[in-house]
PDB file of C-alpha atoms in Angstrom:
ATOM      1  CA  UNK E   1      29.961  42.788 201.691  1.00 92.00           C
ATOM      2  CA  UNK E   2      32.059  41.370 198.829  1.00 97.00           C
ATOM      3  CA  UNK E   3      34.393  44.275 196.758  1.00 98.00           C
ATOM      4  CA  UNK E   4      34.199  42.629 193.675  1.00 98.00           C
ATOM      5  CA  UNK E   5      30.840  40.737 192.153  1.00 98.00           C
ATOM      6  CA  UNK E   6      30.894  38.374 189.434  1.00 98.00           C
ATOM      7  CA  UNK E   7      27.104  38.209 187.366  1.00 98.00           C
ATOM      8  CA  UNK E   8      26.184  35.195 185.491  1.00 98.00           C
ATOM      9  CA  UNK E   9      24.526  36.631 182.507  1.00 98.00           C
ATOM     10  CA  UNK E  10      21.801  34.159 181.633  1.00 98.00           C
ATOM     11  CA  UNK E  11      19.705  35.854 178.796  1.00 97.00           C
ATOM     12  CA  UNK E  12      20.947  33.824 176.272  1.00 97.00           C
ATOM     13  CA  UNK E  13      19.300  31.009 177.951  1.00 96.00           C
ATOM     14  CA  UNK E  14      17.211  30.971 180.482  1.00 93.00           C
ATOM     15  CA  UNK E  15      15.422  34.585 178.969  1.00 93.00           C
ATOM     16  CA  UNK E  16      14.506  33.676 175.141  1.00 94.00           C
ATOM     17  CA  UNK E  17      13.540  29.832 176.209  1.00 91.00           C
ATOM     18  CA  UNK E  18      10.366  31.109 177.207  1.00 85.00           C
ATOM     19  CA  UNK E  19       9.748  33.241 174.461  1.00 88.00           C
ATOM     20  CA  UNK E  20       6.306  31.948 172.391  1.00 85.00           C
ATOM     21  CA  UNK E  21       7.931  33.085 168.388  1.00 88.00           C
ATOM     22  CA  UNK E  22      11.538  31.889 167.047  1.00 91.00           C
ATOM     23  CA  UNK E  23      14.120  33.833 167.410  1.00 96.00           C
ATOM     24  CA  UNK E  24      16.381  33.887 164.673  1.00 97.00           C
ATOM     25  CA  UNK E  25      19.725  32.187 164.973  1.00 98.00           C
ATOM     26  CA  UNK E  26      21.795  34.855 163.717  1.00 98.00           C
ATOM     27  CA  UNK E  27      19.989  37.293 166.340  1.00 98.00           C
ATOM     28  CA  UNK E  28      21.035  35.209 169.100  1.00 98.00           C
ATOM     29  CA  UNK E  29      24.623  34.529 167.960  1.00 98.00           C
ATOM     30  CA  UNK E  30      24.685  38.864 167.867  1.00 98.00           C
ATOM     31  CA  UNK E  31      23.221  39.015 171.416  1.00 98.00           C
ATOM     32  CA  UNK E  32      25.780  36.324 172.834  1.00 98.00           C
ATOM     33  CA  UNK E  33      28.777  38.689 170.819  1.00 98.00           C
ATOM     34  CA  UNK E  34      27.236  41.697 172.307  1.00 98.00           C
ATOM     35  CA  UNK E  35      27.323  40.700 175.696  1.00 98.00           C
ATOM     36  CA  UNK E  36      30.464  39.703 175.539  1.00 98.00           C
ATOM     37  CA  UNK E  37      31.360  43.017 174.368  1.00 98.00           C
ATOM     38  CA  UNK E  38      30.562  44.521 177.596  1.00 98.00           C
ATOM     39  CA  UNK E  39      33.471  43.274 180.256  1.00 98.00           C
ATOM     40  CA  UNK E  40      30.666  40.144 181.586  1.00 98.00           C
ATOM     41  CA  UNK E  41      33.122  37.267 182.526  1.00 98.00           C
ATOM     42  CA  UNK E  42      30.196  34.686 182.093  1.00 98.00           C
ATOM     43  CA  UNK E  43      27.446  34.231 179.907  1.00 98.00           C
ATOM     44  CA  UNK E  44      25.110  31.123 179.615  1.00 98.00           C
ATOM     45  CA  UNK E  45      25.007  30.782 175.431  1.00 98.00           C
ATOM     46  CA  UNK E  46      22.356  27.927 175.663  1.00 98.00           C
ATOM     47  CA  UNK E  47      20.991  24.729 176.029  1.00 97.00           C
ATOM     48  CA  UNK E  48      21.378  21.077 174.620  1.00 97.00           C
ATOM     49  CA  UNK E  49      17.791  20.434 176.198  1.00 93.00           C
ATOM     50  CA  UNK E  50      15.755  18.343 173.214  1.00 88.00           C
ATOM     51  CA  UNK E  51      14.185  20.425 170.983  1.00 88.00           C
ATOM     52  CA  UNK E  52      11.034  18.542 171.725  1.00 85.00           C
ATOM     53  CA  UNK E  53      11.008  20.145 175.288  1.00 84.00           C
ATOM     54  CA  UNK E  54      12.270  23.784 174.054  1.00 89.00           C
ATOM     55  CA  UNK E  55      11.822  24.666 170.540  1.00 91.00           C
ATOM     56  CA  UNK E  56      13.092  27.558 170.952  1.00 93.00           C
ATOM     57  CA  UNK E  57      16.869  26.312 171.556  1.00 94.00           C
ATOM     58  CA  UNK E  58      17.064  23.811 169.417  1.00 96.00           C
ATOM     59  CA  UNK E  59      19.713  25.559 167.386  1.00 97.00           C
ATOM     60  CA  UNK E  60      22.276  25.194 169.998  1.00 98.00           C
ATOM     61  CA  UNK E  61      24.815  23.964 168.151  1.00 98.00           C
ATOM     62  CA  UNK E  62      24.805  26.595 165.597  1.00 98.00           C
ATOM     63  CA  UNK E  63      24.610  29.042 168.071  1.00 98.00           C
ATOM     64  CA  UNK E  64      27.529  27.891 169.923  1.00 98.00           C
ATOM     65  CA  UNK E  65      29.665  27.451 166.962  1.00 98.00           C
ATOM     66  CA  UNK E  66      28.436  31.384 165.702  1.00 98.00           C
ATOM     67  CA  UNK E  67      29.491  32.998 168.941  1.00 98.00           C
ATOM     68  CA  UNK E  68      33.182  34.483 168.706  1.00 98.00           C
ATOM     69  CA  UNK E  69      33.998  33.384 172.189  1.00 97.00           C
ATOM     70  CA  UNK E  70      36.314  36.084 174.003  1.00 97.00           C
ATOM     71  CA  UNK E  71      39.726  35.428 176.237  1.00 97.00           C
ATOM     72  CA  UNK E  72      38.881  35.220 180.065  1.00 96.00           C
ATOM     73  CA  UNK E  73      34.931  35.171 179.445  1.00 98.00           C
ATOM     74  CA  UNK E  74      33.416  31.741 180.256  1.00 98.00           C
ATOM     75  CA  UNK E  75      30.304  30.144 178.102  1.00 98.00           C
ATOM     76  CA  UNK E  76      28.930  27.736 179.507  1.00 98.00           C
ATOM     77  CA  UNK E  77      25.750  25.794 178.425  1.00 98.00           C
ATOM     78  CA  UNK E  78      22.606  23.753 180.462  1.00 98.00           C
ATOM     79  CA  UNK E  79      23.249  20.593 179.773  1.00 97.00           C
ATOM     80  CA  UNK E  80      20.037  17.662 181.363  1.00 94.00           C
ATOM     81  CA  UNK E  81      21.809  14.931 180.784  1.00 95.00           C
ATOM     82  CA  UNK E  82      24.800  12.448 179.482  1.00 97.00           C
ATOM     83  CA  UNK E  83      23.624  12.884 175.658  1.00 96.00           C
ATOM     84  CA  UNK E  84      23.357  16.592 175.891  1.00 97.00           C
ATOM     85  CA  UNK E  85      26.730  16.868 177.661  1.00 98.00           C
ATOM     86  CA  UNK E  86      27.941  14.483 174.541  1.00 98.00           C
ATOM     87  CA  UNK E  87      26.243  17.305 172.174  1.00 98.00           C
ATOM     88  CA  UNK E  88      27.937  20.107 173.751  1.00 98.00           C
ATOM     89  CA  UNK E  89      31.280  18.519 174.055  1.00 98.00           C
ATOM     90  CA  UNK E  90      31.277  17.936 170.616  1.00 98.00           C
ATOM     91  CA  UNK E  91      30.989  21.599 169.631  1.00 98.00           C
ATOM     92  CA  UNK E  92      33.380  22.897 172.210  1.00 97.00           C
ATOM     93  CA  UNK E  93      31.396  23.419 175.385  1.00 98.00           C
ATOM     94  CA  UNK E  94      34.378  23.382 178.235  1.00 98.00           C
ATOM     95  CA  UNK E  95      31.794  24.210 180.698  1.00 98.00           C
ATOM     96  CA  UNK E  96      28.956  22.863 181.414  1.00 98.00           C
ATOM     97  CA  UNK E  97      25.221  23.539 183.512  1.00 98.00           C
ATOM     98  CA  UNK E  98      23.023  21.121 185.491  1.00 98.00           C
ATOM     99  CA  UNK E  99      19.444  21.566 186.663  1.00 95.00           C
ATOM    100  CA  UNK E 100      17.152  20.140 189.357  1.00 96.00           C
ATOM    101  CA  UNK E 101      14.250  21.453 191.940  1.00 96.00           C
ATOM    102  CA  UNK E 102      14.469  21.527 195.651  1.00 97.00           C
ATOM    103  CA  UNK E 103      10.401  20.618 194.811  1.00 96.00           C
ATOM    104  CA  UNK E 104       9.431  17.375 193.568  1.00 93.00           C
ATOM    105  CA  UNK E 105       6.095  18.203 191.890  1.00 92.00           C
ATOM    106  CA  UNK E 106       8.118  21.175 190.286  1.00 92.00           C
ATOM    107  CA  UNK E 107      11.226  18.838 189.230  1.00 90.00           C
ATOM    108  CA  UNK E 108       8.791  16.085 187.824  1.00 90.00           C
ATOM    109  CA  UNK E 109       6.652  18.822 186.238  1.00 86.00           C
ATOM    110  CA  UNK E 110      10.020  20.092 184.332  1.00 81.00           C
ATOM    111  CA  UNK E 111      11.951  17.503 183.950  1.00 82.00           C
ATOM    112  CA  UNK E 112       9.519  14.573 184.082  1.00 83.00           C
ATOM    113  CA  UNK E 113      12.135  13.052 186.907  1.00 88.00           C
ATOM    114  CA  UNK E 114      11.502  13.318 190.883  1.00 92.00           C
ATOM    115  CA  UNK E 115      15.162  15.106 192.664  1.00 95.00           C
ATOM    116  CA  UNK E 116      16.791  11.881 193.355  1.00 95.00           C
ATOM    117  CA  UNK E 117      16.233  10.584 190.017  1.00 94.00           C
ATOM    118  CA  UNK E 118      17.511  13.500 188.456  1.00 93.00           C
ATOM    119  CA  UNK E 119      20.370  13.614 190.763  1.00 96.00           C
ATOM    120  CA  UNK E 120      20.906  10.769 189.258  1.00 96.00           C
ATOM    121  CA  UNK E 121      21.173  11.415 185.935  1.00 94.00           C
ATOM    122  CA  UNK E 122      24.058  14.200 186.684  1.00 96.00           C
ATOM    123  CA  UNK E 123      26.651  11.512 187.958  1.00 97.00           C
ATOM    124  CA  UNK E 124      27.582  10.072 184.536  1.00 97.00           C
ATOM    125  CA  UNK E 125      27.560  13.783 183.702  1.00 98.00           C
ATOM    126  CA  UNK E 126      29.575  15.037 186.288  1.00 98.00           C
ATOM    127  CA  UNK E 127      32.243  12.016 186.089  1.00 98.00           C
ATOM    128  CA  UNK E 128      32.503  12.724 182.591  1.00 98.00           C
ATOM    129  CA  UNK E 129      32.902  16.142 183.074  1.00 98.00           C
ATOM    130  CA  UNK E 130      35.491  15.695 185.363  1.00 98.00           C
ATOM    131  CA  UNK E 131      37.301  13.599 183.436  1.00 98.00           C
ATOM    132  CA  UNK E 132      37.653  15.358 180.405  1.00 98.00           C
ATOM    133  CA  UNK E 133      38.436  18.371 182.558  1.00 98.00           C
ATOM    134  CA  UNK E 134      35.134  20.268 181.788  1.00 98.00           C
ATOM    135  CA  UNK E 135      33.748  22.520 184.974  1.00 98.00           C
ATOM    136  CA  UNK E 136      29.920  21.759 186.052  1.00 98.00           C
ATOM    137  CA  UNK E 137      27.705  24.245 187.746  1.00 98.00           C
ATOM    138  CA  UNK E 138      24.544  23.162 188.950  1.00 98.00           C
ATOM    139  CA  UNK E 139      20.947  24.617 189.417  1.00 98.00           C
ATOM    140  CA  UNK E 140      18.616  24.064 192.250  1.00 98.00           C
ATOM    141  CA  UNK E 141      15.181  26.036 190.932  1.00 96.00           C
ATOM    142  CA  UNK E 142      12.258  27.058 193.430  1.00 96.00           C
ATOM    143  CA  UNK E 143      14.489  27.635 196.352  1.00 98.00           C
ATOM    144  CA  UNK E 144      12.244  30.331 198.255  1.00 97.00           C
ATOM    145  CA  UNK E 145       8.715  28.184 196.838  1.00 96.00           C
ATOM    146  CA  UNK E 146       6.772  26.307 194.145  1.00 94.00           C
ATOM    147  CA  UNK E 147       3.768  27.082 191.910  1.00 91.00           C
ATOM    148  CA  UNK E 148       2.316  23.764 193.061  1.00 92.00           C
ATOM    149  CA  UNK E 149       3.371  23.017 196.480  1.00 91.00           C
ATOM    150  CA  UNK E 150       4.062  26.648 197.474  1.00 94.00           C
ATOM    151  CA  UNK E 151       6.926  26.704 200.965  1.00 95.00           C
ATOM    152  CA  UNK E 152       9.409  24.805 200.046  1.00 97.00           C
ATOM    153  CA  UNK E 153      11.403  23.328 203.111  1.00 97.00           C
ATOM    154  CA  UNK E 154      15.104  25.055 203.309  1.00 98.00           C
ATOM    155  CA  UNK E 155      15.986  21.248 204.485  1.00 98.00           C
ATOM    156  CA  UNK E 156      15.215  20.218 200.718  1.00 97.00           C
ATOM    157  CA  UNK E 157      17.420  23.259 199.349  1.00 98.00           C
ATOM    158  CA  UNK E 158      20.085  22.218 201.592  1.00 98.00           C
ATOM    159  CA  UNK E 159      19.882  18.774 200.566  1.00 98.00           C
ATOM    160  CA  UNK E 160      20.087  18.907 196.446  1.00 98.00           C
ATOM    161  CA  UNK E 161      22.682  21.615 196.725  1.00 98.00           C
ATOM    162  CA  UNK E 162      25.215  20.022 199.130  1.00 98.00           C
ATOM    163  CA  UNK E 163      24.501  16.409 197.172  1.00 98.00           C
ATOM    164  CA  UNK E 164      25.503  18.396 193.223  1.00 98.00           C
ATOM    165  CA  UNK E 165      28.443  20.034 195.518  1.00 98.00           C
ATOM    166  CA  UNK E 166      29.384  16.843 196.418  1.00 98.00           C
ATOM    167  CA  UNK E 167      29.304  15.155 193.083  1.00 97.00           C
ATOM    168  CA  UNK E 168      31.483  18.151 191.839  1.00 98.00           C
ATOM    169  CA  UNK E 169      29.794  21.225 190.594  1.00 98.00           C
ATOM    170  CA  UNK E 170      32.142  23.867 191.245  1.00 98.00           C
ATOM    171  CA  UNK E 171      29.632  26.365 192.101  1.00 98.00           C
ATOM    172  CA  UNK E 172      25.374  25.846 192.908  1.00 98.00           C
ATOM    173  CA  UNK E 173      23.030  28.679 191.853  1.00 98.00           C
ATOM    174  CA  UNK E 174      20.082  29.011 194.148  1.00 98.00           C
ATOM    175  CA  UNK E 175      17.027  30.080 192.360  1.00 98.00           C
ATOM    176  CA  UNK E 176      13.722  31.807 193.114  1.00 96.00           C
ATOM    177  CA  UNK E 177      12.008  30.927 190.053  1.00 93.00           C
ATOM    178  CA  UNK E 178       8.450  32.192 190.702  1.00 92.00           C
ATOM    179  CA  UNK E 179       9.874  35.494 191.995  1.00 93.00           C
ATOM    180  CA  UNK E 180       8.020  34.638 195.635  1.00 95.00           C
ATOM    181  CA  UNK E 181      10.981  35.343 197.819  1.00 97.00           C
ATOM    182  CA  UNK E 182      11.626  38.160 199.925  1.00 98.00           C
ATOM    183  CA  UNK E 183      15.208  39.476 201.448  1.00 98.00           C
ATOM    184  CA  UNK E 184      14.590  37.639 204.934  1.00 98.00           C
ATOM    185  CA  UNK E 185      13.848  34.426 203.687  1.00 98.00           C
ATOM    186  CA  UNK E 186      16.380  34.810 200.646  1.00 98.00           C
ATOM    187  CA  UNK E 187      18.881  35.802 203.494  1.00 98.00           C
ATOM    188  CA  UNK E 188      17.537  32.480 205.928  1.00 98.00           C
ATOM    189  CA  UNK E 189      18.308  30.151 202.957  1.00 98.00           C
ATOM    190  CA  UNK E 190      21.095  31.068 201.816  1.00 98.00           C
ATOM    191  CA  UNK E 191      23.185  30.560 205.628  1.00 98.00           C
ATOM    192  CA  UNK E 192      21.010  27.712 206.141  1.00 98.00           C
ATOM    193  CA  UNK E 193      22.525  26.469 202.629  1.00 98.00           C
ATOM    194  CA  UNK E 194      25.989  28.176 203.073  1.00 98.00           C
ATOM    195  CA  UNK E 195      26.142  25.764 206.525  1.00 98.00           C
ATOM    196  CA  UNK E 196      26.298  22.623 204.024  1.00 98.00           C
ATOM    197  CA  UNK E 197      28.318  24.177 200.727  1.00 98.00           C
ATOM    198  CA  UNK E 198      30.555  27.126 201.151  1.00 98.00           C
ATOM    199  CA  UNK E 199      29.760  30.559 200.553  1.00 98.00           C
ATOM    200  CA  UNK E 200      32.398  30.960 197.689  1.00 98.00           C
ATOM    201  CA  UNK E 201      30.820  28.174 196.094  1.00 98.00           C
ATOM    202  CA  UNK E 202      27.444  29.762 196.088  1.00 98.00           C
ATOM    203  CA  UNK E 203      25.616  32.087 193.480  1.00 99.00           C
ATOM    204  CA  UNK E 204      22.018  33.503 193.741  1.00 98.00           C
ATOM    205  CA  UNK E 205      19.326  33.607 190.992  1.00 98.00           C
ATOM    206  CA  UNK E 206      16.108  35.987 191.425  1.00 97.00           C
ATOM    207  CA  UNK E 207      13.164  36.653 189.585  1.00 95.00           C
ATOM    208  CA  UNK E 208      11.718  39.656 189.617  1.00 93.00           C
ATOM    209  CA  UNK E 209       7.947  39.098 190.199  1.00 91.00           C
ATOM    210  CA  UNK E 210       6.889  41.086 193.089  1.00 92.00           C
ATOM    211  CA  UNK E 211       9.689  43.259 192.706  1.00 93.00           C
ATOM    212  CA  UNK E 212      12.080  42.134 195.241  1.00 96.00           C
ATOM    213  CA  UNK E 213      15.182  40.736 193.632  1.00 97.00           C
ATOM    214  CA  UNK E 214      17.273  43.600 193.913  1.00 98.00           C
ATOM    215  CA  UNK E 215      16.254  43.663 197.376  1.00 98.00           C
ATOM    216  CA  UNK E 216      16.671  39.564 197.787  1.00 98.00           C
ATOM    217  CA  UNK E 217      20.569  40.455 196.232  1.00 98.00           C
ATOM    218  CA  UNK E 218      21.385  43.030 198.561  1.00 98.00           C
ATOM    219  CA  UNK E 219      20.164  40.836 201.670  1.00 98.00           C
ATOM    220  CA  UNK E 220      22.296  37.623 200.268  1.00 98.00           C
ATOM    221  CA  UNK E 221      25.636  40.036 199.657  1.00 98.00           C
ATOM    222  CA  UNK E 222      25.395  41.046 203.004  1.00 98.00           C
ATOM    223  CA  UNK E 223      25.627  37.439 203.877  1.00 98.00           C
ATOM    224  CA  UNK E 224      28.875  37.221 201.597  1.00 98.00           C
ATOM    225  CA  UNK E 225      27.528  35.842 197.903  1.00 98.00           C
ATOM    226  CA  UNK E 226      30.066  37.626 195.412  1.00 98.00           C
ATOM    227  CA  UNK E 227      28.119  35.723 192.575  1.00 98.00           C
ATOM    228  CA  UNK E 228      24.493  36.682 190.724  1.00 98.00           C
ATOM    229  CA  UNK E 229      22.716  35.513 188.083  1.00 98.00           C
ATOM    230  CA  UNK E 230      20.866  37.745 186.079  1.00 98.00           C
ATOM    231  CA  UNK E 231      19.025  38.329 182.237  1.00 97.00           C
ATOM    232  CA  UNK E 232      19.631  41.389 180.412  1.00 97.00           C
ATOM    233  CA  UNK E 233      16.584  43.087 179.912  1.00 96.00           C
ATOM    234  CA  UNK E 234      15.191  41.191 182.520  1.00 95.00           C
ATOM    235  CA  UNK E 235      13.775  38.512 179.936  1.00 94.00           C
ATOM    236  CA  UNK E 236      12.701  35.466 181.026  1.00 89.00           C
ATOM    237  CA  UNK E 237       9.523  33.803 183.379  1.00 69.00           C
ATOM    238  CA  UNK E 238       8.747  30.551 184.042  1.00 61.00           C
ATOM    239  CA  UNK E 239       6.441  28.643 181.623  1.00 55.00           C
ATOM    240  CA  UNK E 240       4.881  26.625 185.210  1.00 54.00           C
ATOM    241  CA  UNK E 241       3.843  29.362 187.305  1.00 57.00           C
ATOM    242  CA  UNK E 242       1.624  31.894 185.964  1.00 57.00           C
ATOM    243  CA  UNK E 243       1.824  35.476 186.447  1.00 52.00           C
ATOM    244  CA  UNK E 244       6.028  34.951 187.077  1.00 56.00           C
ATOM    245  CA  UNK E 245       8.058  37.981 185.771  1.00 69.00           C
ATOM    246  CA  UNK E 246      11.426  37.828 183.838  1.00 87.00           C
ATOM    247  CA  UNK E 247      14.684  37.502 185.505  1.00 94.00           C
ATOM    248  CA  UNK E 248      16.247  39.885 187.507  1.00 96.00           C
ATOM    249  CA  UNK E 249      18.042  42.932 184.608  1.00 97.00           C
ATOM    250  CA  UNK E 250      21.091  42.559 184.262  1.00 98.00           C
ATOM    251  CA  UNK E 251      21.150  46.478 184.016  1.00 98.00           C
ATOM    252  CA  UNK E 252      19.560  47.262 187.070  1.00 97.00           C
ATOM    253  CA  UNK E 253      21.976  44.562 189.355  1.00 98.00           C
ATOM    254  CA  UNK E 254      24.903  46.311 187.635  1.00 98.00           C
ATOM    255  CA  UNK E 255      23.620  49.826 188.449  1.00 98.00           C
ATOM    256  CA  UNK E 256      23.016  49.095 192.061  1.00 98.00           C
ATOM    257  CA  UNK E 257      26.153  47.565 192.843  1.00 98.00           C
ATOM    258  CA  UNK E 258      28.240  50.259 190.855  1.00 98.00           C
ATOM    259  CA  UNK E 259      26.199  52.804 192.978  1.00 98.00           C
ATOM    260  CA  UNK E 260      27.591  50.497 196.079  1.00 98.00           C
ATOM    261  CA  UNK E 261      31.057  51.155 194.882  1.00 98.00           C
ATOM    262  CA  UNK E 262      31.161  47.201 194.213  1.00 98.00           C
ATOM    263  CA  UNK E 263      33.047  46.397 191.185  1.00 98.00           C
ATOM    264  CA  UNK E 264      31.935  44.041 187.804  1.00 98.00           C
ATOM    265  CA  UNK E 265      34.144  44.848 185.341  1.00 98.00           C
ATOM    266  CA  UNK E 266      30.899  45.804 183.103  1.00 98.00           C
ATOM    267  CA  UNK E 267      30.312  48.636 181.320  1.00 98.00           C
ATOM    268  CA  UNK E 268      26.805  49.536 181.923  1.00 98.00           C
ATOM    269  CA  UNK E 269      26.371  51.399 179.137  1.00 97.00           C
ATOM    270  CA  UNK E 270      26.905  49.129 176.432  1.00 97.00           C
ATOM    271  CA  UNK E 271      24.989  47.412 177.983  1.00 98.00           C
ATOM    272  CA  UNK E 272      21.804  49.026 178.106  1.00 97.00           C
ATOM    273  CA  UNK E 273      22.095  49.631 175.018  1.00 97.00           C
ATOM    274  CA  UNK E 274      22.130  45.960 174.512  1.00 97.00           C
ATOM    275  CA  UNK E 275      18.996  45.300 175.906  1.00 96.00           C
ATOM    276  CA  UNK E 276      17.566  47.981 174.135  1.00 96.00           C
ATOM    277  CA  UNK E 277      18.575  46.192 171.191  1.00 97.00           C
ATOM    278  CA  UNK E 278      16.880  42.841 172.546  1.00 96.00           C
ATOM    279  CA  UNK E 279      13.955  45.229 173.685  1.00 94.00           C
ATOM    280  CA  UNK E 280      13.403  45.888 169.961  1.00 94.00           C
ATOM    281  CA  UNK E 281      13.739  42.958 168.459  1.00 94.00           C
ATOM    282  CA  UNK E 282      11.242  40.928 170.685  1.00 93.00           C
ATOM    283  CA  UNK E 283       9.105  43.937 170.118  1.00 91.00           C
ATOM    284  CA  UNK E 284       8.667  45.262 173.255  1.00 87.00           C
ATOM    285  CA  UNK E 285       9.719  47.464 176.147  1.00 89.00           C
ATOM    286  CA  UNK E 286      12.863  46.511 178.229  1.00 89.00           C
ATOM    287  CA  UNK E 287      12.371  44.852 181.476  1.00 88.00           C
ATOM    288  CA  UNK E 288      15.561  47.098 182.656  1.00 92.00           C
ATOM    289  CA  UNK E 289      14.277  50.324 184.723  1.00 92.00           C
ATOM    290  CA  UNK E 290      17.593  51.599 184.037  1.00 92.00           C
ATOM    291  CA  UNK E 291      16.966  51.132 180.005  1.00 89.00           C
ATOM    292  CA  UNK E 292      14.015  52.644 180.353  1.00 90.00           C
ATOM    293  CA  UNK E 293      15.145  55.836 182.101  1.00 89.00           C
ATOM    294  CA  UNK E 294      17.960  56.233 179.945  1.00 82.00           C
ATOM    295  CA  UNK E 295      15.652  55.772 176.991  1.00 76.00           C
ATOM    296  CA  UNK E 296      13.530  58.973 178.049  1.00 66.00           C
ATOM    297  CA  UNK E 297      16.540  61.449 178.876  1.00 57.00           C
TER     298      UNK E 297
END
């Protein structure tokens, strides 16, 4: 069990892409400073996707310029491809996200690309990257199953994480995006994964669908992960599978691993009472159970 656990705050990004009205610039610059107010050492700020694909992003820039980025706190943005690596660099980005699918259907669904092809498109990205001296982290979604194929074979996770580890991304987050998984098979895939790509270069991302993510984390630190994604709030879904929840809170992983004596360096409550904040101004209730308790006593 690691001592020390380093969360990948990905509300910025991967919890208001989904969201169906415009959030205002300004609001999201705030919610970027806020987080950073509360001792998080990484926070995704956004995404150079095209605007076409999500609307809802397609300030990047100006958000990235807004933020007022913090000493020893990284921000690094999803980039798909060479031109949106080009449109982050140009702002500032010095690190850098890549996404692909251990599913085909879901990958070509998302990204209109199959793996390999999108594999593809990372080297000129990654070379790049490692040329200018930018770090990469890389994606691989529907680890523990797929809206459309549903099992997804742990050979295929193996596979697209050990090739981006290969081409240079200093650290692979393995996601359940439909929520699906449960601490067994979260635990099976990430040794069968951590056999291929070492465990210090491997994070885990759950949703929180069936309710299992907190119980998916606990099962994968056991195996040694000392890195989790998570959404304050627990915003998020996935626009392909119906019925998915939000990301796992950031709230709730911090108050289970303090209650583990596991340090983050996070206060937890400025934090909650950021995602009350981001509660309110998407107009509804927090995804946090924490929040929510706390919000009642």
């Amino acid at each position: 069990m690691p001592s020390r656990v380093r969360i990948v705050e990905v509300g910025p990004r991967d919890g208001l892409q989904n969201e169906a009205a415009i959030i205002a610039t300004a609001d999201k610059i705030a919610l970027v400073d806020r987080l950073s107010a509360t001792g998080l050492q990484a926070i995704e700020a956004t995404s150079f996707v095209s605007p076409k694909w999500v609307p809802q992003l397609a300030d990047a820039a100006e958000v990235f310029t807004g933020i007022a980025r913090r000493d020893g706190v990284a921000y690094p943005v999803l980039v798909p491809n060479l031109h949106g690596y080009t449109r982050a660099r140009a702002v500032g980005a010095t690190e850098v996200a890549v996404f692909t699918a251990a599913s085909d259907t879901f990958n070509r669904r998302n990204t209109n690309a199959g793996i390999d092809e999108s594999l593809e498109r990372f080297r000129p990205v990654l070379a790049q990257a490692a040329e200018d001296g930018v770090r990469v982290r890389g994606y691989v979604s529907t680890a523990l199953g797929c809206p459309y194929q549903g099992e997804v074979p742990v050979g295929e996770v193996v596979r697209v994480a050990r090739a981006l580890h290969a081409m240079g991304c200093y650290e692979i987050s393995l996601g359940d995006t439909i929520g699906v998984g449960t601490p067994g098979k979260a635990r099976a895939m990430l040794r069968a994964v951590a056999g291929d790509v070492p465990m210090d270069a491997l994070a885990v991302h759950f949703h929180d669908t069936y309710g299992q993510a907190l119980a998916n984390v606990l099962a994968c630190l056991e195996e040694g992960v000392a890195v989790v994604d998570a959404a304050v709030s627990g915003t998020g879904g996935c626009p392909y599978a119906k019925g998915a929840s939000g990301n796992l809170a950031t709230e709730d992983l911090v108050y289970m691993l303090h209650g583990m004596g596991i340090h983050t360096g996070v206060d937890l409550d400025a934090l909650a009472d950021t995602g009350r904040w981001l509660a309110g101004l998407l107009g509804r209730e927090s995804g946090s159970r924490v929040t929510r308790a706390r919000a009642t006593t």
